[in-house]
PDB file of C-alpha atoms and ligand atoms in Angstrom:
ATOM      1  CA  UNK C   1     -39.274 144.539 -43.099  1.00 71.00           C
ATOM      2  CA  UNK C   2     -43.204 143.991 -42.648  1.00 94.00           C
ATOM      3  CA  UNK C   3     -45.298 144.173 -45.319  1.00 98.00           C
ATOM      4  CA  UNK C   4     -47.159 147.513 -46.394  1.00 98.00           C
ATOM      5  CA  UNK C   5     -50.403 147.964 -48.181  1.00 98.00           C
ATOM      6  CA  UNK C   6     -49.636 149.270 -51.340  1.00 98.00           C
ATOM      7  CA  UNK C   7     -51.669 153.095 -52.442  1.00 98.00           C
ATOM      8  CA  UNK C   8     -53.937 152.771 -55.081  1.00 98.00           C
ATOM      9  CA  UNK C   9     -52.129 153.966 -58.678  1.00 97.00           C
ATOM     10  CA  UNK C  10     -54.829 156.360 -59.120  1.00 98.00           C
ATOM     11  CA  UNK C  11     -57.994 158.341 -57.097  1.00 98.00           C
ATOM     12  CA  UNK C  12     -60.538 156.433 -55.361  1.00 98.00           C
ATOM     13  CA  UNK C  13     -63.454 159.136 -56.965  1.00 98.00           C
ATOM     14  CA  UNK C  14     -62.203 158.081 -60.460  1.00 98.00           C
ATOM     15  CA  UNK C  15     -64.251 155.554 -61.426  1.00 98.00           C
ATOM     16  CA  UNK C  16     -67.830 157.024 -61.541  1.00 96.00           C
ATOM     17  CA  UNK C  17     -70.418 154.453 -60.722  1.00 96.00           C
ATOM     18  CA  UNK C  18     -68.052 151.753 -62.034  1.00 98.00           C
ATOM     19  CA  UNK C  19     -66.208 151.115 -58.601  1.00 98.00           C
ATOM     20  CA  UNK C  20     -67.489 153.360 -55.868  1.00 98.00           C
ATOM     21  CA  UNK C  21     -65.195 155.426 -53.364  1.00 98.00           C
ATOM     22  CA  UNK C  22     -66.820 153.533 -50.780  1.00 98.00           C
ATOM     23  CA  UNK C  23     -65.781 150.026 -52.606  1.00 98.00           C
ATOM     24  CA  UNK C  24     -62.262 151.155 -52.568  1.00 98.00           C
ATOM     25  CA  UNK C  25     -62.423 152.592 -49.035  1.00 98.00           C
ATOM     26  CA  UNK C  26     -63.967 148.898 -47.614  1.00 98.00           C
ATOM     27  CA  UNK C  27     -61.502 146.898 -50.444  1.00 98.00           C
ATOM     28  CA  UNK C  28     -58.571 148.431 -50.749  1.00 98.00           C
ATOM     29  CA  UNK C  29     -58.905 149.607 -47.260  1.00 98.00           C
ATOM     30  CA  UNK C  30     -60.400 147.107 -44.969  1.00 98.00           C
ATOM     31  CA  UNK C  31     -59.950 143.824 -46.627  1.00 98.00           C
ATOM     32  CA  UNK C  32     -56.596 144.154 -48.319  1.00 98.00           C
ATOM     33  CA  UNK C  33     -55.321 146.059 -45.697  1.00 98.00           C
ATOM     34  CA  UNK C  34     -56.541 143.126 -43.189  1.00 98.00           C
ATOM     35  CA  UNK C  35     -54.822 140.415 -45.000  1.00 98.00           C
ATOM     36  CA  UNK C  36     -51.107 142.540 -45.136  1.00 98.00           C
ATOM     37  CA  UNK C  37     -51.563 142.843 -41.323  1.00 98.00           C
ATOM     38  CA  UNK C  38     -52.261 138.655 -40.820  1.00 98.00           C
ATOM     39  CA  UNK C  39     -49.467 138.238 -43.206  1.00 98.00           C
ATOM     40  CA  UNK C  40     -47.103 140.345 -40.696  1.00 98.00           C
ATOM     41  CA  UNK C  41     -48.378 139.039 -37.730  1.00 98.00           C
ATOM     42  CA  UNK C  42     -47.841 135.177 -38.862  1.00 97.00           C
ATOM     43  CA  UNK C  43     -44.730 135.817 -40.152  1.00 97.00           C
ATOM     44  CA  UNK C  44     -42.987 137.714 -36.886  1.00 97.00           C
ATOM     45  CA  UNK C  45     -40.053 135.874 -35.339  1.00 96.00           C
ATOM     46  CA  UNK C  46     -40.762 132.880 -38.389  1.00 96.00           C
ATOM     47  CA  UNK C  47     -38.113 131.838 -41.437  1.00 95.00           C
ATOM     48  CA  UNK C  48     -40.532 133.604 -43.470  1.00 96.00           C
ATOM     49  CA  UNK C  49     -39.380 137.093 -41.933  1.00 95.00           C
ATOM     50  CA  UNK C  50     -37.871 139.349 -44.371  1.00 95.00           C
ATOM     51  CA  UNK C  51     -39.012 137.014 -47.096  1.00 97.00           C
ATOM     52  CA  UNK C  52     -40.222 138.079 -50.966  1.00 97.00           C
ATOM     53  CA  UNK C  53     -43.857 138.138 -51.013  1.00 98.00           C
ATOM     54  CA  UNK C  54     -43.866 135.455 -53.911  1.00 97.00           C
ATOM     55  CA  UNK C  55     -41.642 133.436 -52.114  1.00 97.00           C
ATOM     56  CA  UNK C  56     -43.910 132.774 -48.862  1.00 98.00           C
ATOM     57  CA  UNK C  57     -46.686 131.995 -51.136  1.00 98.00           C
ATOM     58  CA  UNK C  58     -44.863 129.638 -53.080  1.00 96.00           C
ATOM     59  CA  UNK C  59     -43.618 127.358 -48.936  1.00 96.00           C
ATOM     60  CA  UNK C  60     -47.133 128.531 -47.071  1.00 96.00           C
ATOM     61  CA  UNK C  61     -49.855 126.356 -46.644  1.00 96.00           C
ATOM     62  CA  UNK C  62     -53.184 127.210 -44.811  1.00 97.00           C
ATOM     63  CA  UNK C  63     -53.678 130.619 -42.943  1.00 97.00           C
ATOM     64  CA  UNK C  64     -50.405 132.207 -44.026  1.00 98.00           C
ATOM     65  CA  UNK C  65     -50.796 131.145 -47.700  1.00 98.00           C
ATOM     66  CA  UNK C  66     -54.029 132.531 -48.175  1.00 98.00           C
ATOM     67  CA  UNK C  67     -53.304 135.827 -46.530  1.00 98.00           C
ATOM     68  CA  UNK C  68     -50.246 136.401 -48.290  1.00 98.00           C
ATOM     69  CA  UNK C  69     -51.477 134.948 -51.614  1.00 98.00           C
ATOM     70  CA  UNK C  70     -54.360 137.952 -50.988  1.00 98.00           C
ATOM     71  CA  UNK C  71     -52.083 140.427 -50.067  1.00 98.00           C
ATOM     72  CA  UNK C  72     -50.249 139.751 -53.661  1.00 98.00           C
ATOM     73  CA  UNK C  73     -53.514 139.072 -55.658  1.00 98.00           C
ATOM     74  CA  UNK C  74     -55.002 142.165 -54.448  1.00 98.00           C
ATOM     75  CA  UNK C  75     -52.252 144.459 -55.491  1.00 98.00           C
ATOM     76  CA  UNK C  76     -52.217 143.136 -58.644  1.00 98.00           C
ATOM     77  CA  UNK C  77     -55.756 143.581 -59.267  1.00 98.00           C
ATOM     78  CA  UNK C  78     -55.607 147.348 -58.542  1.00 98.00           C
ATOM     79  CA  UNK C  79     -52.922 147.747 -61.193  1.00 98.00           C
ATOM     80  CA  UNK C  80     -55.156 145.720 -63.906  1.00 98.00           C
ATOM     81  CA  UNK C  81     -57.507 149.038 -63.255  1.00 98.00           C
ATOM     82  CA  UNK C  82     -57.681 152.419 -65.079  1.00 98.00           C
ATOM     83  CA  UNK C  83     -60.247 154.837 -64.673  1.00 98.00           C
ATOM     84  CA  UNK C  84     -59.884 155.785 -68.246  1.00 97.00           C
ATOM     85  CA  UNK C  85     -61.636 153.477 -70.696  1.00 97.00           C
ATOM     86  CA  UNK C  86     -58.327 151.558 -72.696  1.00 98.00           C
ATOM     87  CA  UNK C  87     -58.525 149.738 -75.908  1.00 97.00           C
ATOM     88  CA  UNK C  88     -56.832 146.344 -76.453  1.00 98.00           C
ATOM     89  CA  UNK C  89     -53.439 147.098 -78.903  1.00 97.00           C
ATOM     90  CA  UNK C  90     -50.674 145.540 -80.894  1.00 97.00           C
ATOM     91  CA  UNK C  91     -49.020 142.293 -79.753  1.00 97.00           C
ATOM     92  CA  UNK C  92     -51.974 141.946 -76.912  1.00 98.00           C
ATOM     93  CA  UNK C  93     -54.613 142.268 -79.460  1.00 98.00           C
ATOM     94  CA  UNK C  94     -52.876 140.158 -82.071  1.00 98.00           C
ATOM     95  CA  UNK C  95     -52.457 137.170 -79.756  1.00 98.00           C
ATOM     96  CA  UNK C  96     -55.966 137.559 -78.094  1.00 98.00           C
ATOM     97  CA  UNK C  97     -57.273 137.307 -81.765  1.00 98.00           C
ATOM     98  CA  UNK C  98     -54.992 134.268 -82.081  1.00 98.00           C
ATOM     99  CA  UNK C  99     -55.818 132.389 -79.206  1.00 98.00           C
ATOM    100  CA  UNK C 100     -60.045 133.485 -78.594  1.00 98.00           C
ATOM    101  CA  UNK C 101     -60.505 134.449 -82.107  1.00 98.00           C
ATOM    102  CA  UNK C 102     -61.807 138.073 -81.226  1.00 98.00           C
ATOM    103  CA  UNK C 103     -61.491 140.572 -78.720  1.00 98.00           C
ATOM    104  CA  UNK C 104     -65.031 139.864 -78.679  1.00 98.00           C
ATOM    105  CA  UNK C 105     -65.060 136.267 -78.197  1.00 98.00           C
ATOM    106  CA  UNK C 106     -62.256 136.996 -75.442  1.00 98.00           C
ATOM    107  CA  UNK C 107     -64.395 139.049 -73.121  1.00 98.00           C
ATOM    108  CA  UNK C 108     -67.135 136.855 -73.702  1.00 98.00           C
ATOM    109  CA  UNK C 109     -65.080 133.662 -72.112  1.00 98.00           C
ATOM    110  CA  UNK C 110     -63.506 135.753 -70.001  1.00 98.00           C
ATOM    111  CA  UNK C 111     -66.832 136.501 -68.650  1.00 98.00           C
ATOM    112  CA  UNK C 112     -68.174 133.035 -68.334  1.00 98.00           C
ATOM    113  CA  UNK C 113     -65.095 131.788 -66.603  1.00 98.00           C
ATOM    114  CA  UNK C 114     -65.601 134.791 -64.252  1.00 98.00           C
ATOM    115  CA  UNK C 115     -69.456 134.838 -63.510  1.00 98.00           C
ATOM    116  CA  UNK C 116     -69.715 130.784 -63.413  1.00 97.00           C
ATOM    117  CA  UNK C 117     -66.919 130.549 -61.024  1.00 95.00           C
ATOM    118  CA  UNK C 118     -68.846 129.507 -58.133  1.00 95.00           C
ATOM    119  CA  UNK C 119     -68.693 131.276 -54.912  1.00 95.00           C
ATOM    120  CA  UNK C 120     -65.460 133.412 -53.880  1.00 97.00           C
ATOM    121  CA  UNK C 121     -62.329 133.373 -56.156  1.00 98.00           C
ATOM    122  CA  UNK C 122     -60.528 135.270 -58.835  1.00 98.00           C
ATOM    123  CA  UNK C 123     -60.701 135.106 -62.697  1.00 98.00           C
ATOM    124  CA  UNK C 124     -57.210 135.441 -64.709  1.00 98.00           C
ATOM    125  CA  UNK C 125     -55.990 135.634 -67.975  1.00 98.00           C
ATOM    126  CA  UNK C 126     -52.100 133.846 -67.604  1.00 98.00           C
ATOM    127  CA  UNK C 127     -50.022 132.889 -69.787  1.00 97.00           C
ATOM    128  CA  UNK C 128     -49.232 128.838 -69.293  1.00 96.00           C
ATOM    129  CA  UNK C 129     -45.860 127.655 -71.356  1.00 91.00           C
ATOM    130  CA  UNK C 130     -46.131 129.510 -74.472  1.00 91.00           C
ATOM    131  CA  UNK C 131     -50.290 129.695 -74.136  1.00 96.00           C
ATOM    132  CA  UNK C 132     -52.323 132.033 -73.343  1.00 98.00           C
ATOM    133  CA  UNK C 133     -55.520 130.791 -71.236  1.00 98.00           C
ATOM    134  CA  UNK C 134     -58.564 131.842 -69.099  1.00 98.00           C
ATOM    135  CA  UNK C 135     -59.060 130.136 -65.682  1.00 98.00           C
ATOM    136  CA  UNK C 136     -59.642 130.564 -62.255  1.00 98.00           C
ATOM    137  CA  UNK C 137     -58.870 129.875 -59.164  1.00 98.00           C
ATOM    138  CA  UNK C 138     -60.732 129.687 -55.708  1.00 98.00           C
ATOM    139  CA  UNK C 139     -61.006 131.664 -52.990  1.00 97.00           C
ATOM    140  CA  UNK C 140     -57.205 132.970 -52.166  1.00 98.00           C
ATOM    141  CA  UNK C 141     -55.275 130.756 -54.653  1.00 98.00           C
ATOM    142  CA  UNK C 142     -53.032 132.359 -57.458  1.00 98.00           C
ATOM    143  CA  UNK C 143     -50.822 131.543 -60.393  1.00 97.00           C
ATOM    144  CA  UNK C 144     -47.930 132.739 -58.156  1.00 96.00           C
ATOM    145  CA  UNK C 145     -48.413 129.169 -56.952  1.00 96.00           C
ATOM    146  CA  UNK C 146     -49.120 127.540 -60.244  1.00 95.00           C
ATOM    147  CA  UNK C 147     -46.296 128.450 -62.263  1.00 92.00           C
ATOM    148  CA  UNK C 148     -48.202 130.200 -64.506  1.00 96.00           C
ATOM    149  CA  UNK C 149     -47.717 133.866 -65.579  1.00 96.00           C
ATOM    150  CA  UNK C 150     -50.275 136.239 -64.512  1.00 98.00           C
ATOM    151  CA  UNK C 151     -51.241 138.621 -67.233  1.00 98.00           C
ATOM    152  CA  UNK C 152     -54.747 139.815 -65.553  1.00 98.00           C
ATOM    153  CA  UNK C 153     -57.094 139.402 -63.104  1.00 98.00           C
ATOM    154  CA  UNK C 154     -60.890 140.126 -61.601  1.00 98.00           C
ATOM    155  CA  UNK C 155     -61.903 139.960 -58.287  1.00 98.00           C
ATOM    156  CA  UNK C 156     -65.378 137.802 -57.700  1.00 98.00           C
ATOM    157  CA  UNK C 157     -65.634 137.744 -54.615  1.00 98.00           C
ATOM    158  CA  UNK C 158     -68.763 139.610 -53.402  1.00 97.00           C
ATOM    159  CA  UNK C 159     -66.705 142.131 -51.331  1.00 97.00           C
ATOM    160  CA  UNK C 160     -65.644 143.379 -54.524  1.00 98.00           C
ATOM    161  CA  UNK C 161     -68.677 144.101 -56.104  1.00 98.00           C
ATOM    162  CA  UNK C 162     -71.491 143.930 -53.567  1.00 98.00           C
ATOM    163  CA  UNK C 163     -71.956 147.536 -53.009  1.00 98.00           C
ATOM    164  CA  UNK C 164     -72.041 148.777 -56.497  1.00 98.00           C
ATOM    165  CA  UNK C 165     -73.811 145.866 -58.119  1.00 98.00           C
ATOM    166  CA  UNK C 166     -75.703 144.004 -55.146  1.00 98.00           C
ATOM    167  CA  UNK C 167     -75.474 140.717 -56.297  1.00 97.00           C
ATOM    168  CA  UNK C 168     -75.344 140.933 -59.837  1.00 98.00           C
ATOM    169  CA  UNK C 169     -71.732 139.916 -60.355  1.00 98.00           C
ATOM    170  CA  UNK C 170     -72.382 139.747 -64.311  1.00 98.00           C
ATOM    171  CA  UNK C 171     -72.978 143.543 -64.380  1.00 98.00           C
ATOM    172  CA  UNK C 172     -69.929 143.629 -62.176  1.00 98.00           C
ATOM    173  CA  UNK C 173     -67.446 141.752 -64.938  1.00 98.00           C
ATOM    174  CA  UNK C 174     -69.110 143.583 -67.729  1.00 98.00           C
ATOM    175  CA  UNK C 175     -69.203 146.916 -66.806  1.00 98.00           C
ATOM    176  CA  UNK C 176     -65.427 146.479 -65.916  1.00 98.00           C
ATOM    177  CA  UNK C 177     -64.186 144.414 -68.885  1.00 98.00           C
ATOM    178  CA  UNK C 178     -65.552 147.099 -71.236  1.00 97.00           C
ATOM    179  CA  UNK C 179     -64.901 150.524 -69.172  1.00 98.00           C
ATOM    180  CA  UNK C 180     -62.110 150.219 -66.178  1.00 98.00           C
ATOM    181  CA  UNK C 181     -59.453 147.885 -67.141  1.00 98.00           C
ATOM    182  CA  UNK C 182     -55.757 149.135 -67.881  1.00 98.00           C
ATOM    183  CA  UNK C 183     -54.735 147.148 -71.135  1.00 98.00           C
ATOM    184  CA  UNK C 184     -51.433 148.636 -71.263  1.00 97.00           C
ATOM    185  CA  UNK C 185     -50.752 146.834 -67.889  1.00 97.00           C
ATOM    186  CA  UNK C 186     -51.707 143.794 -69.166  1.00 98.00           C
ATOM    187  CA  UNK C 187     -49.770 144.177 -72.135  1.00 97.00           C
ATOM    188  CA  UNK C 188     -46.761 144.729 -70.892  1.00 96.00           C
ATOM    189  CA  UNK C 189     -47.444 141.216 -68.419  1.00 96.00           C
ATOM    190  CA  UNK C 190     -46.010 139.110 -71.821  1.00 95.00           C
ATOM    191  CA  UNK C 191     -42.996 140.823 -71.633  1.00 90.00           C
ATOM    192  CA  UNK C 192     -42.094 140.952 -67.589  1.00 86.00           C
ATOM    193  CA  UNK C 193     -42.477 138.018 -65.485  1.00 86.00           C
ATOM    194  CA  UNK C 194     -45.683 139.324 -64.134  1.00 87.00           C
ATOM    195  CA  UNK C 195     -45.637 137.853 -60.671  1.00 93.00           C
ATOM    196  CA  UNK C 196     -43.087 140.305 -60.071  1.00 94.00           C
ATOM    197  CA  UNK C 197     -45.674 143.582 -60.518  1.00 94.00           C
ATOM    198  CA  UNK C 198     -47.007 143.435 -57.354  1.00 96.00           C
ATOM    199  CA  UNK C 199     -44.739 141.305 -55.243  1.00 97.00           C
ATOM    200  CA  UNK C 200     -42.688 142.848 -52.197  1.00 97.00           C
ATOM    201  CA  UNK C 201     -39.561 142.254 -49.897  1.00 94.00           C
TER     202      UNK C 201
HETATM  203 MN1  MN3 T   1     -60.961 141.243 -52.852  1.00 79.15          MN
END
């Protein structure tokens, strides 16, 4: 069964002058919906047909790995966001403390990861062995290739910002880290295997 772009988990209106309807509509509608369709398309009449999601990521190189790796990355990214401010709770809070030594001190690297990865790419909180860490990885590459559990993610490439913040992609991780990211999602990441949230087939 092909792939299908998943819907968004919540309005595309929602989020104010946070994320724009017309962000979503060129986003979630245009670009992720691109890379589903060159994931089908390479796949047809392949061994990767009827496939998990994960599991073409984890044999593709090249064209079909970075579509698919997209297609995956994508819908996880739309699940780490709520239009209702969250706060940070319980075992999440506990071991961000732990491991950053504040919430505050957690955005803040968060952040710098994030706005000092250079050019396209995606920012991600994961946890690695028992560890949890900031990092990132470029352009289409994920920690459904790395072994590494994904807890949360940003966008940074410019498509996902560009119309609501130009090219100010601080603004961009700020206004979202404090305002439009679901916490409970990423809480309950420890628990599941993550890579599993948004896979498919
Ligand atoms: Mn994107």
């Amino acid at each position: 069964m092909a792939f299908e772009l998943p819907p968004l988990p919540y309005a595309k209106t929602t989020f104010g002058d946070l994320i724009s309807e017309e962000t979503f509509n060129y986003h979630h509608g245009k670009h992720h919906n691109a890379y589903v369709g060159k994931t089908n398309d390479a796949i047809k009449g392949t061994d990767h047909e009827g496939k998990k999601l994960s599991d073409i990521i984890a044999a593709a190189d090249g064209g079909l790995f970075n579509n698919a790796a997209q297609v995956w990355n994508h819908s996880f990214y739309w699940l780490c966001l709520s239009p209702e401010k969250k706060e940070i709770t319980g075992e999440l809070k506990d071991r961000l403390e732990k491991s950053f030594g504040s919430i505050d001190a957690f955005k803040a690297k968060f952040k710098d990861e994030a706005v000092g990865h250079f050019a396209s790419g995606w920012a991600w909180l994961v946890l690695d062995g028992g560890d949890l860490k900031i990092t990132s990885y470029h352009d289409a590459d994920t920690p459904v290739a790395h072994g590494v559990k994904p807890l949360f993610t940003l966008d940074v490439w410019e498509h996902a910002y560009y119309l609501d913040y130009q090219n100010a992609r601080p603004d961009y991780v700020s206004a979202l880290l404090d305002n439009a990211i679901d916490w409970d999602f990423v809480a309950l990441n420890l628990d599941g295997d993550g890579v599993s949230r948004a896979d498919q087939g």
